[in-house]
Short mmCIF file of C-alpha atoms in Angstrom, two decimals:
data_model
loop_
_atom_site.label_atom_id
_atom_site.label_comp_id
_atom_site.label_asym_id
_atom_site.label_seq_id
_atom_site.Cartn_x
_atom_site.Cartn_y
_atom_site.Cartn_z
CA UNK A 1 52.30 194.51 29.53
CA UNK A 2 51.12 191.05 30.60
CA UNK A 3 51.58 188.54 33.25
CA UNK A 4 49.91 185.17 33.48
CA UNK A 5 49.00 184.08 37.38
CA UNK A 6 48.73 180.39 38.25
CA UNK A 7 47.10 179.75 41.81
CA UNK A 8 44.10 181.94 42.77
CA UNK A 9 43.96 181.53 46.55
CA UNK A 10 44.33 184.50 48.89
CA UNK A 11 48.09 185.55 48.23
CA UNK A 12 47.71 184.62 43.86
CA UNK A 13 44.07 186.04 43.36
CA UNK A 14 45.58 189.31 45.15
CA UNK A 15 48.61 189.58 43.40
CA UNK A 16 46.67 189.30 40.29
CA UNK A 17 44.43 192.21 40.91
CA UNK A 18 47.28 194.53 42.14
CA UNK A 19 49.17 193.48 38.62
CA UNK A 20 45.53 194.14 36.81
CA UNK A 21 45.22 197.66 39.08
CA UNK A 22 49.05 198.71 37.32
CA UNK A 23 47.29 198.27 33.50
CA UNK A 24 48.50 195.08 33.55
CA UNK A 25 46.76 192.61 31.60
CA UNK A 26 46.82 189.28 33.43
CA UNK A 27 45.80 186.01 32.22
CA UNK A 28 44.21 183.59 34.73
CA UNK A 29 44.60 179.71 35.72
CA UNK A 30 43.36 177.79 38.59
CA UNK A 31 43.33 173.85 39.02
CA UNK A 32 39.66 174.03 39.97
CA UNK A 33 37.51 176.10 37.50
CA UNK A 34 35.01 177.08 40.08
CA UNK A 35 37.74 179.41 41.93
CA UNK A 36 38.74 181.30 38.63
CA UNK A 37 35.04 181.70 37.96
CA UNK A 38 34.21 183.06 41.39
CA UNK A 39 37.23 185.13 40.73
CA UNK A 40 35.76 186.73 37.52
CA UNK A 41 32.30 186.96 39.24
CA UNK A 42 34.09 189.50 42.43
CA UNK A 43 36.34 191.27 40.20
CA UNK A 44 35.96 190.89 36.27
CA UNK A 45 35.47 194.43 35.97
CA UNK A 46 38.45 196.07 37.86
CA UNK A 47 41.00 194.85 35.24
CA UNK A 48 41.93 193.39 32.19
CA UNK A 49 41.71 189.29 33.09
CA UNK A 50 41.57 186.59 30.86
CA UNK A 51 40.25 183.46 32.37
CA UNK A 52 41.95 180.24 31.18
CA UNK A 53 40.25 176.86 31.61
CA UNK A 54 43.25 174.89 30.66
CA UNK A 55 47.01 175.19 30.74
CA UNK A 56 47.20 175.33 27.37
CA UNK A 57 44.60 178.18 26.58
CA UNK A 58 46.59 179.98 29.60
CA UNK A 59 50.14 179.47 27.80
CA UNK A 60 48.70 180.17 24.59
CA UNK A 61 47.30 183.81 25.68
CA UNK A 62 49.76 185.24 26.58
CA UNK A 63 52.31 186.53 24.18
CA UNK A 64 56.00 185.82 24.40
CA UNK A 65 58.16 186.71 25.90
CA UNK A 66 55.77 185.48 28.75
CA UNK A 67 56.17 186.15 32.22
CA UNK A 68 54.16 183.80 34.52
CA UNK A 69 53.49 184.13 38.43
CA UNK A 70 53.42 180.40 39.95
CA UNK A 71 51.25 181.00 43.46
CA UNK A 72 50.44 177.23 44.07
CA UNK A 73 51.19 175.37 47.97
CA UNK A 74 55.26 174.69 47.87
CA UNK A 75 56.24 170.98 46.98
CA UNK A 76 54.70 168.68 44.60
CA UNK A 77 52.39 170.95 43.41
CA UNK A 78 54.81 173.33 41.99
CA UNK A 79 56.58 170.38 40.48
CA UNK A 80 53.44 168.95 38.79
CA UNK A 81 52.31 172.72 37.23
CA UNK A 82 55.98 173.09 36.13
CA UNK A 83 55.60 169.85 34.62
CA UNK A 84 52.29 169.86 32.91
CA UNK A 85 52.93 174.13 32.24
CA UNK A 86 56.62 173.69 30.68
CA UNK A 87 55.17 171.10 27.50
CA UNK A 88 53.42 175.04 26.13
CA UNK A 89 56.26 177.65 26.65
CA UNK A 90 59.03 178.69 24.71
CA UNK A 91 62.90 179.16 25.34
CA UNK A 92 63.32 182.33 27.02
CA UNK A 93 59.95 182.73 28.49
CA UNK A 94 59.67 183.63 32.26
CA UNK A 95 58.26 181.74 35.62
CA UNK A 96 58.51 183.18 38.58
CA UNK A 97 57.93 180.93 41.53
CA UNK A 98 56.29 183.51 44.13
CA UNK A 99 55.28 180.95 46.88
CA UNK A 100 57.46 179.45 49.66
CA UNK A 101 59.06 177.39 48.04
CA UNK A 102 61.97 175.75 49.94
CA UNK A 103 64.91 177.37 48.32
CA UNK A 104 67.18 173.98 47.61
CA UNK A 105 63.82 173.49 45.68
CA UNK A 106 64.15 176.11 44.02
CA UNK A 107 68.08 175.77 43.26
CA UNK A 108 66.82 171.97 41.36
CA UNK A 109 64.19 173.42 39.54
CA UNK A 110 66.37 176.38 38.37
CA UNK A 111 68.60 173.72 36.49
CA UNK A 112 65.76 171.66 35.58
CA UNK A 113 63.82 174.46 33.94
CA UNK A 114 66.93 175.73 32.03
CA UNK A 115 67.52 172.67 30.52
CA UNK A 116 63.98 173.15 29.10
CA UNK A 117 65.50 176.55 28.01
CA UNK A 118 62.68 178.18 30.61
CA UNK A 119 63.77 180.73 32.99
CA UNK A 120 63.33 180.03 36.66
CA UNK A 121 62.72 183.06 39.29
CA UNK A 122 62.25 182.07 42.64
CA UNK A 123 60.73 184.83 44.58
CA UNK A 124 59.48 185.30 48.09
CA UNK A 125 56.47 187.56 48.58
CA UNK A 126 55.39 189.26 52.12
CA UNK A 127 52.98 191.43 52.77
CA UNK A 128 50.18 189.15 53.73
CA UNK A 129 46.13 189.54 52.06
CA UNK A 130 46.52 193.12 52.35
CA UNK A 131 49.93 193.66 50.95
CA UNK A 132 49.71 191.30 48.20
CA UNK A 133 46.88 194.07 46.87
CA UNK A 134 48.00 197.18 47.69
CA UNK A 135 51.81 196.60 47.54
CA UNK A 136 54.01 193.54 49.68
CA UNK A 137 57.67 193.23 49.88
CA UNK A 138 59.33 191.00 46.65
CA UNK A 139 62.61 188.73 47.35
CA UNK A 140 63.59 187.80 43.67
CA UNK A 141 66.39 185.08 43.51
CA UNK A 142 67.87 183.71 40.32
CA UNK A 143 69.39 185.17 37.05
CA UNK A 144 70.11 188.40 36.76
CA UNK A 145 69.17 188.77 33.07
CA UNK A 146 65.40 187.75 33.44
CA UNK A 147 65.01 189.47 36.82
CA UNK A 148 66.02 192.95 34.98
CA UNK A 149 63.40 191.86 32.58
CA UNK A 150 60.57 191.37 35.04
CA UNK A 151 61.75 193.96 37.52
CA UNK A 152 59.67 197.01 36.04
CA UNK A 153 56.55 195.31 36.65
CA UNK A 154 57.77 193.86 40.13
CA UNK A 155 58.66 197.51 40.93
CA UNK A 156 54.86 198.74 39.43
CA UNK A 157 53.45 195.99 42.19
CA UNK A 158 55.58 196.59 45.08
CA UNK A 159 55.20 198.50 48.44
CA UNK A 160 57.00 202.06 48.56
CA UNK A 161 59.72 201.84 51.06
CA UNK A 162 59.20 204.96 52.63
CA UNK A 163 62.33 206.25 50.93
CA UNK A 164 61.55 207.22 47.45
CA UNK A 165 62.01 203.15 46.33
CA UNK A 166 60.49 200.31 45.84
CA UNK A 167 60.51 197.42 48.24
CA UNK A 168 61.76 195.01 45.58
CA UNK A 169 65.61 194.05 44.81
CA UNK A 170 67.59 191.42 43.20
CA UNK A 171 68.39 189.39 46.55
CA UNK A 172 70.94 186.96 44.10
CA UNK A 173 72.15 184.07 42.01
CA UNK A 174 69.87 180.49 42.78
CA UNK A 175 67.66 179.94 45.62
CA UNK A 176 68.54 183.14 47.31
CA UNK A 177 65.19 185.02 47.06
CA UNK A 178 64.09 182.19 48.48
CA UNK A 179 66.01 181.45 51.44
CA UNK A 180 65.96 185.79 52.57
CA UNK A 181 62.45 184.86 52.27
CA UNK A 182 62.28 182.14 54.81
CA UNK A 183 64.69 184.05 57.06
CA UNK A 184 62.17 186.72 56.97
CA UNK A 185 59.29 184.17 58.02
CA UNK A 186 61.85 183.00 60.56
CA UNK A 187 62.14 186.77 62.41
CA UNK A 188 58.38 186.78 61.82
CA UNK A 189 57.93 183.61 63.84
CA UNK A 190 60.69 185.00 66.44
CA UNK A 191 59.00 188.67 66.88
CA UNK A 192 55.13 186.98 66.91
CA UNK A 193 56.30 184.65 70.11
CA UNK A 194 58.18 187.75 71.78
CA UNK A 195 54.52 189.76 71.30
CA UNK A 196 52.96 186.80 72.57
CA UNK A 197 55.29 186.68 75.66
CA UNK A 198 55.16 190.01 76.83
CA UNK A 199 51.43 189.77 76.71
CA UNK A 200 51.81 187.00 79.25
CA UNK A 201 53.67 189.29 81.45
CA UNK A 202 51.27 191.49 81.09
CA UNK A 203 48.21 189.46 81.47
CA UNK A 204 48.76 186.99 83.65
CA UNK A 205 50.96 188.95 85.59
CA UNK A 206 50.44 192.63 85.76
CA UNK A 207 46.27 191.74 85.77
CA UNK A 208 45.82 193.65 82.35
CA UNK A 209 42.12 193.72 80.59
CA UNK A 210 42.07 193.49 76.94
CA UNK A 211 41.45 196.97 76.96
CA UNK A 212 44.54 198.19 78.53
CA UNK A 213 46.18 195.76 76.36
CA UNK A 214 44.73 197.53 73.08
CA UNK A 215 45.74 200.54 74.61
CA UNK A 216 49.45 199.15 75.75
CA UNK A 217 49.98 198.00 72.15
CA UNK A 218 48.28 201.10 70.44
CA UNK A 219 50.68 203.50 72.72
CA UNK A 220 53.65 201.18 72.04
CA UNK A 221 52.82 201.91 67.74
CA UNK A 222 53.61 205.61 68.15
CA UNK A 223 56.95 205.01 70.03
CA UNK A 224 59.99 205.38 66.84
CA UNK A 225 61.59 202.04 68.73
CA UNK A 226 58.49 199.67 68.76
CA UNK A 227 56.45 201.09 65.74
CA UNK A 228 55.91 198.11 63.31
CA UNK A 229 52.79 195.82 61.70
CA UNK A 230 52.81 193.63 64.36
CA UNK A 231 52.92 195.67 67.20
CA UNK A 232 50.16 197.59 65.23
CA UNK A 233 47.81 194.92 64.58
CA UNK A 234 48.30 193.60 67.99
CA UNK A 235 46.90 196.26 69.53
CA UNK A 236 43.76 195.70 67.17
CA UNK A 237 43.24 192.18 67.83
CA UNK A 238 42.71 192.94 72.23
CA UNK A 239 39.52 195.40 70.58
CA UNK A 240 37.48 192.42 68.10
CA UNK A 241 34.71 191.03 70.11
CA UNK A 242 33.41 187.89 69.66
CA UNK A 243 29.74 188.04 68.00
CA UNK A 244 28.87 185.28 69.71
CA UNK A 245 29.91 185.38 72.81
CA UNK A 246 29.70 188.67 73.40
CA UNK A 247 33.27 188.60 74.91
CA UNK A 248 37.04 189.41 73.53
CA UNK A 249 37.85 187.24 69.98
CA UNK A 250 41.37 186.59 71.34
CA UNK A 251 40.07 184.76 74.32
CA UNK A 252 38.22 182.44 72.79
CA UNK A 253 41.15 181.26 70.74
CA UNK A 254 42.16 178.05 71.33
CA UNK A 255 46.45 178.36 72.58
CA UNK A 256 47.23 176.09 69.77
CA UNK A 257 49.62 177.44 67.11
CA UNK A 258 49.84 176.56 63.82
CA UNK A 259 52.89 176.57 61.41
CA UNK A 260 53.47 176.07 57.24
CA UNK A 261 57.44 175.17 57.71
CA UNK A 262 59.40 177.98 56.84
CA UNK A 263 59.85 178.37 60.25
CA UNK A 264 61.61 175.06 60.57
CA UNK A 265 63.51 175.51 57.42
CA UNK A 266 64.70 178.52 59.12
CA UNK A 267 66.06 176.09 62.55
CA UNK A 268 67.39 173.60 60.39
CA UNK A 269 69.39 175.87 57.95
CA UNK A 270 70.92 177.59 61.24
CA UNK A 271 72.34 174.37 62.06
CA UNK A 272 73.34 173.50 58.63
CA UNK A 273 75.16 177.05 58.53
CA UNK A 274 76.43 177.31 61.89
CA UNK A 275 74.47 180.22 63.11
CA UNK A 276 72.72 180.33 66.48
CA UNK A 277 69.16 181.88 65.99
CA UNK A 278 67.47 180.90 69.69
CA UNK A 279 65.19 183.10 69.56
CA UNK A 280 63.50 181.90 66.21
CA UNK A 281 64.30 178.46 67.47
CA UNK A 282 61.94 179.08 70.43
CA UNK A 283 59.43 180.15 68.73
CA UNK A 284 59.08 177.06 66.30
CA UNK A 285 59.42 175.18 69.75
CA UNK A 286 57.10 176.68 71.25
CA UNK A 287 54.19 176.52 68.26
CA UNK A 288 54.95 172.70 68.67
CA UNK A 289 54.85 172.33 72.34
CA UNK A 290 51.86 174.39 72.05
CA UNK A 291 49.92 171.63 69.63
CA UNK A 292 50.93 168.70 71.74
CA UNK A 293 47.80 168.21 73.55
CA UNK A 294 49.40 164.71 75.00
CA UNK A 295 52.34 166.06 76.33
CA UNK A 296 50.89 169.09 77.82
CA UNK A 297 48.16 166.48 79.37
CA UNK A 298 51.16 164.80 80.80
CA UNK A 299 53.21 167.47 82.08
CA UNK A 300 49.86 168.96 84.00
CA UNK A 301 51.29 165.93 86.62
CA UNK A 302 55.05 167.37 87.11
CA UNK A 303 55.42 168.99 90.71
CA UNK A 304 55.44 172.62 89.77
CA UNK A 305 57.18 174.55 92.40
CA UNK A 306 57.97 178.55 92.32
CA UNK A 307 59.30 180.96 94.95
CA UNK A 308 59.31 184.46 94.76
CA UNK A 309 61.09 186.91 96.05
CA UNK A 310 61.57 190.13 93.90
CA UNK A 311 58.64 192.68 94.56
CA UNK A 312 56.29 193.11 91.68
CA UNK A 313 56.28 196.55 89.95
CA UNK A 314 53.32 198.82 89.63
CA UNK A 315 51.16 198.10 86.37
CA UNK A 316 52.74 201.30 84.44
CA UNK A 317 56.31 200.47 85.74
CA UNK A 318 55.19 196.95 84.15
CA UNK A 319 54.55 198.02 80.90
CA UNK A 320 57.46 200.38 80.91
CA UNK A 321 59.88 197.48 81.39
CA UNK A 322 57.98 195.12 78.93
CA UNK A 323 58.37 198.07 75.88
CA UNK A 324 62.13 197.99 76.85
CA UNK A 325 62.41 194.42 77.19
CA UNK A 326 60.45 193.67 73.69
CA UNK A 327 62.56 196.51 71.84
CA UNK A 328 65.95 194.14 72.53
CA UNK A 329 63.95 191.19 72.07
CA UNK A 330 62.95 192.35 68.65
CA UNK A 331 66.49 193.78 68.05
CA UNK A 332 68.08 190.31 68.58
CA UNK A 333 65.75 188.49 66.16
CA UNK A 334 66.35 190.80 63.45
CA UNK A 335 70.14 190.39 64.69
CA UNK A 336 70.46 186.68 64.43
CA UNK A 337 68.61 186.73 60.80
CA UNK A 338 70.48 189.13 59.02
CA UNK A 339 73.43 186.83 61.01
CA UNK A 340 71.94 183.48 58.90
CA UNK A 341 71.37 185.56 55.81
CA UNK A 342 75.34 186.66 55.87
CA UNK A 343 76.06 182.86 56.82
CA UNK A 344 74.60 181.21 53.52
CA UNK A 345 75.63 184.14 51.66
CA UNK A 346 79.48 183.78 52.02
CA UNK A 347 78.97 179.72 52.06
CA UNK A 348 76.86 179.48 48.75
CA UNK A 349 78.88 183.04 46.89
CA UNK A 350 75.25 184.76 46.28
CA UNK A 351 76.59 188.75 47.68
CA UNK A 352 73.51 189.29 49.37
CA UNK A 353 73.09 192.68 49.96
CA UNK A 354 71.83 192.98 53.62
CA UNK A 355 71.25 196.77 53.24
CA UNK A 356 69.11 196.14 50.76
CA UNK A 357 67.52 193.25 52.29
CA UNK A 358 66.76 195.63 55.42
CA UNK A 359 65.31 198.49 52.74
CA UNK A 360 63.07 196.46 51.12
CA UNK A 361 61.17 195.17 54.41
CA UNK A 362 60.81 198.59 55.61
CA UNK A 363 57.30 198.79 53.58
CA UNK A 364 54.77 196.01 52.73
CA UNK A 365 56.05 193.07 54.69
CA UNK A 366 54.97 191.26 57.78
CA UNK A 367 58.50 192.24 59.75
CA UNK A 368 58.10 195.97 58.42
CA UNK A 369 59.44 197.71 61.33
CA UNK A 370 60.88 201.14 61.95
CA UNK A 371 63.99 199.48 63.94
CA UNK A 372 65.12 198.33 60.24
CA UNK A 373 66.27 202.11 59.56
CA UNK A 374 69.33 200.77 62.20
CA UNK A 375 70.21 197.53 60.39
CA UNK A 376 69.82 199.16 57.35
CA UNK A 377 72.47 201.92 58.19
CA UNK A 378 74.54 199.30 60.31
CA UNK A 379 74.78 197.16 57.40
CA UNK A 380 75.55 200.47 54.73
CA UNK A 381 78.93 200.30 57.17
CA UNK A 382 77.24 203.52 58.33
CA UNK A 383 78.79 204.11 62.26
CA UNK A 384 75.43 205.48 63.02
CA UNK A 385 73.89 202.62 62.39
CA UNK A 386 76.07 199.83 64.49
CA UNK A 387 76.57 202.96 67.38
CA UNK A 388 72.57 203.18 67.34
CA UNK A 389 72.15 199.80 68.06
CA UNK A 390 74.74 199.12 70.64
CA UNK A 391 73.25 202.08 72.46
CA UNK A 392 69.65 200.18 72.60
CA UNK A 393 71.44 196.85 73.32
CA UNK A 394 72.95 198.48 76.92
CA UNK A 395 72.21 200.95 79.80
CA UNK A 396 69.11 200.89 81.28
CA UNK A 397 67.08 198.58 78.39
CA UNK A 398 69.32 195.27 79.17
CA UNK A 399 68.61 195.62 83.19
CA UNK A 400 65.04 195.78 81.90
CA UNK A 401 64.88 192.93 79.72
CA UNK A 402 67.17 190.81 82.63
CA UNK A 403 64.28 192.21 84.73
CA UNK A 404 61.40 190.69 83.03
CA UNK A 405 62.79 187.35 82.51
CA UNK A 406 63.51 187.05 85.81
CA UNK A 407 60.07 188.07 87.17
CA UNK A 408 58.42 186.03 84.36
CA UNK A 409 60.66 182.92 85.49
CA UNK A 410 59.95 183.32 89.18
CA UNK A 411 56.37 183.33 88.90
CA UNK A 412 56.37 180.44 86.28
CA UNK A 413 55.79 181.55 82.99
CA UNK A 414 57.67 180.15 80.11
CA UNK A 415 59.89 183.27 78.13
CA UNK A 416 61.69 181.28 76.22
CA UNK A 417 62.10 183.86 73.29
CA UNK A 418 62.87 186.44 75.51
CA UNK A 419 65.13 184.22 77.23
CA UNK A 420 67.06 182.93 74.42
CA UNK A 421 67.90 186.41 73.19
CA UNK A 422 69.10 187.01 76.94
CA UNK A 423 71.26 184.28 76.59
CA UNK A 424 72.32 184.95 73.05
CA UNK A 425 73.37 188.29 73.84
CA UNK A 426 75.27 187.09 76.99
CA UNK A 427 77.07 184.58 75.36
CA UNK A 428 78.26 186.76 72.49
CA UNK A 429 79.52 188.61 75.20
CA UNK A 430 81.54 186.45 77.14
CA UNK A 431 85.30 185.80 76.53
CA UNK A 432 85.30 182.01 77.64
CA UNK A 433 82.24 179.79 77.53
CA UNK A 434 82.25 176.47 78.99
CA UNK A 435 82.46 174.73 75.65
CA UNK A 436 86.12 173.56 76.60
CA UNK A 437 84.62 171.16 79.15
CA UNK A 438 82.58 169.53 76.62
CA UNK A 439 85.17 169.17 74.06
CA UNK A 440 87.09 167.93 76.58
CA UNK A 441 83.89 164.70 77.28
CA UNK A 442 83.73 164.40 73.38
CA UNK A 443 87.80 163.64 73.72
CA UNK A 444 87.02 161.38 76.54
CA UNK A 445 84.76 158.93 74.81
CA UNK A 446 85.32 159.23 71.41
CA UNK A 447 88.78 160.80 70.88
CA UNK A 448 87.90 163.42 68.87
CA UNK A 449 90.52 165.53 69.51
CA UNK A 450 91.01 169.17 71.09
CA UNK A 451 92.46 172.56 70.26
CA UNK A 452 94.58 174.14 72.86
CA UNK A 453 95.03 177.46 73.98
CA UNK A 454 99.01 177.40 73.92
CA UNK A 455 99.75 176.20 70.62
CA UNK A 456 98.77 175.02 67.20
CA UNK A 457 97.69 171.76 66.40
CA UNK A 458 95.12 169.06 66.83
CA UNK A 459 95.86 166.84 70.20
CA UNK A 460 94.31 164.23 72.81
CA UNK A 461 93.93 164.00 75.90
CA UNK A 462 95.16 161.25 78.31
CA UNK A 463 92.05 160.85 80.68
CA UNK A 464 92.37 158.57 83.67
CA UNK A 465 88.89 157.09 85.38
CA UNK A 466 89.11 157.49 88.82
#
């Protein structure tokens, strides 16, 4: 078997070696020479690798029908290797496009490529530097045909799902692989800023060391509701020491976060669909506020005023709240995902399966989580699954999570993750929401029109200024 990999940073170079560790041989290309040859230096003998110094010598070695893994920075760079790449293949032969690729991309290229008589796979791969080697989590989108072709060797490379699978499934037709695969950055970006939030509570707060925070998020691991990567390496991160310093690595950090996109292509295909996803909204908010060093300069000068009155609990009493309150939180994200995944599904026809979806992150992905066993079942139209998690949406856990938004937004700290699953799980509730009063404005001053509650029809007001 053989596979030809294009792009040797972190996520390609590892992806080749875990194809190479399978008997694979894999052919090798990277824009600048020096990376495939420092490549070759680290791990020429752990496989069977072919190093390629141009295109053509990389097309040329591998025999057809040729599969070839495209791992190059989403945008013009995939459009100028499928370009330069496409002038050496033949009809029928394979690319699959395993970066983030934005997945209308993806649906362009798709046609583009077949016109060439090339075969267009646009995948998403999670899993991170460590699951790209040992096994990550594979969202193939596009035709069936060459995805049953390639999915062997997909299945040889990907994580086990913990239930006698592979975490690896046709997702569908187009750009589908694609978009699950943003979605899944999306609940990444949502469950990272919930973390982050309850470690505020806890910090600032409840007065907790680093220590006790390693510990918090090391107890939390064991725990079947809150065991997941994150929470795992979480608890890691409060224990790295700074070798200069001396002092924790996490505090010397600078509170500026960083983003690729996907996490905005997750925002702006929620409005496009029609799904609200407020939790993964404030987290993409709050990355930006975060890197606006002007307007947090600014707002340093707004009158800051806070009164409390609700009694503090004890530290323990503290943490048991916060475990509650970031089980829901973590509940809703996945909730409003697998919500925008059903959304595009239906709109664009691609049958996404979203037990399968929920399967194949159980192992090798960033969002691996046990808590996907429930959505999983829920969406097999198991009742165990949807009674399971309306039982961890109520009782005692949704007093909790009221509880710690309300003692975080007395004191002044910003929740607004854990506030906008609150509110997304109150207004889902509700029967009436005060949307009538703003349809009723829109009529106002623009005559747009209104539905009523009596009877059928489209109708206007007549509003009289006072």
């Amino acid at each position: 078997m053989q596979l030809g990999v294009i792009g040797l940073g972190t996520m390609g170079a590892n992806l080749a070696r875990n194809a190479a560790s399978r008997g694979v041989e894999v052919s090798l290309f990277n824009r600048t020479r020096e990376k495939t040859d420092s490549f070759i230096a680290s791990y020429g003998g752990k496989g069977k690798f072919m190093p390629c110094i141009t295109i053509a010598e990389f097309a040329k070695s591998l025999k057809r029908t040729r599969v070839i893994l495209l791992m190059v920075q989403a945008g013009s760079a995939v459009d100028a290797v499928l370009k330069e790449l496409t002038e050496y293949l033949d009809d029928g032969d394979i690319i699959i496009d395993g970066g983030n690729s934005l997945y209308r991309d993806t649906e362009r290229r798709i046609k583009e490529m077949a016109e060439k008589g090339i075969r267009l796979i646009g995948m998403g791969v999670s899993g991170g530097e460590e699951g790209a080697l040992k096994g990550p989590s594979m969202m193939p989108g596009g035709d069936g045909k060459a995805i049953r072709e390639v999915l062997p060797l997909l299945q040889s490379m990907a994580a086990d799902d913990g239930l006698g699978g592979k975490c690896v499934t046709h997702i569908g037709p187009k750009g589908a692989g694609h978009f699950v695969k943003m979605v899944h950055n999306g609940i990444e970006y949502a469950v990272m800023q919930l973390i982050a939030e309850i470690y505020d509570v806890l910090k600032t707060i409840g007065g907790y060391t680093d220590a006790q925070l390693a510990e918090t998020f090391a107890a939390w691991n064991t725990l079947p509701e809150l065991q997941s990567f994150l929470v795992e390496i979480t608890g890691t991160i409060f224990q790295a020491k700074d070798t200069k310093s001396g002092k924790a690595l996490v505090d010397m950090i600078r509170d500026k976060g960083g983003q690729k996109g996907t996490g905005k292509w997750t925002v702006a295909a929620a409005m496009e669909y029609g799904v609200p996803v407020p939790a993964i909204t404030a987290a993409v908010e709050a990355r930006i506020l975060s890197s606006n060093a002007a307007l947090r300069s600014e707002g340093k000068k707004f009158s800051h005023v806070i009164d409390i009155h609700d009694p503090l609990p004890r530290p323990m009493k503290l943490r048991s709240l916060c475990a509650a309150t970031l089980e829901l939180g973590v509940l809703l994200a996945y909730h409003q995902g697998f919500a925008l995944i059903k959304a595009a599904s239906d709109a664009e026809g691609w049958k996404v399966d979203l037990a399968e979806t929920a399967r194949i992150w159980r192992g090798g992905c960033i969002v691996r989580s046990q808590a996907l066993a429930i959505f999983q079942d829920m969406y097999k139209e198991r009742s165990s699954g949807r009674d399971h998690f309306l039982h961890r949406l109520g009782g005692e856990r949704q007093l909790d999570l009221r509880r710690i938004v309300g003692i975080g937004v007395s004191r002044g700290l910003p929740l607004p993750a854990l506030s906008g699953s609150l509110t997304y799980l109150d207004a889902l509730h509700r029967d009436w929401l005060p949307q009538n009063l703003v349809v009723a404005q829109r009529d106002f001053f623009g005559a747009h029109g209104f539905e009523r509650t009596d009877r059928d029809g489209v109708f206007h007001g007549e509003w009289k200024r006072n």
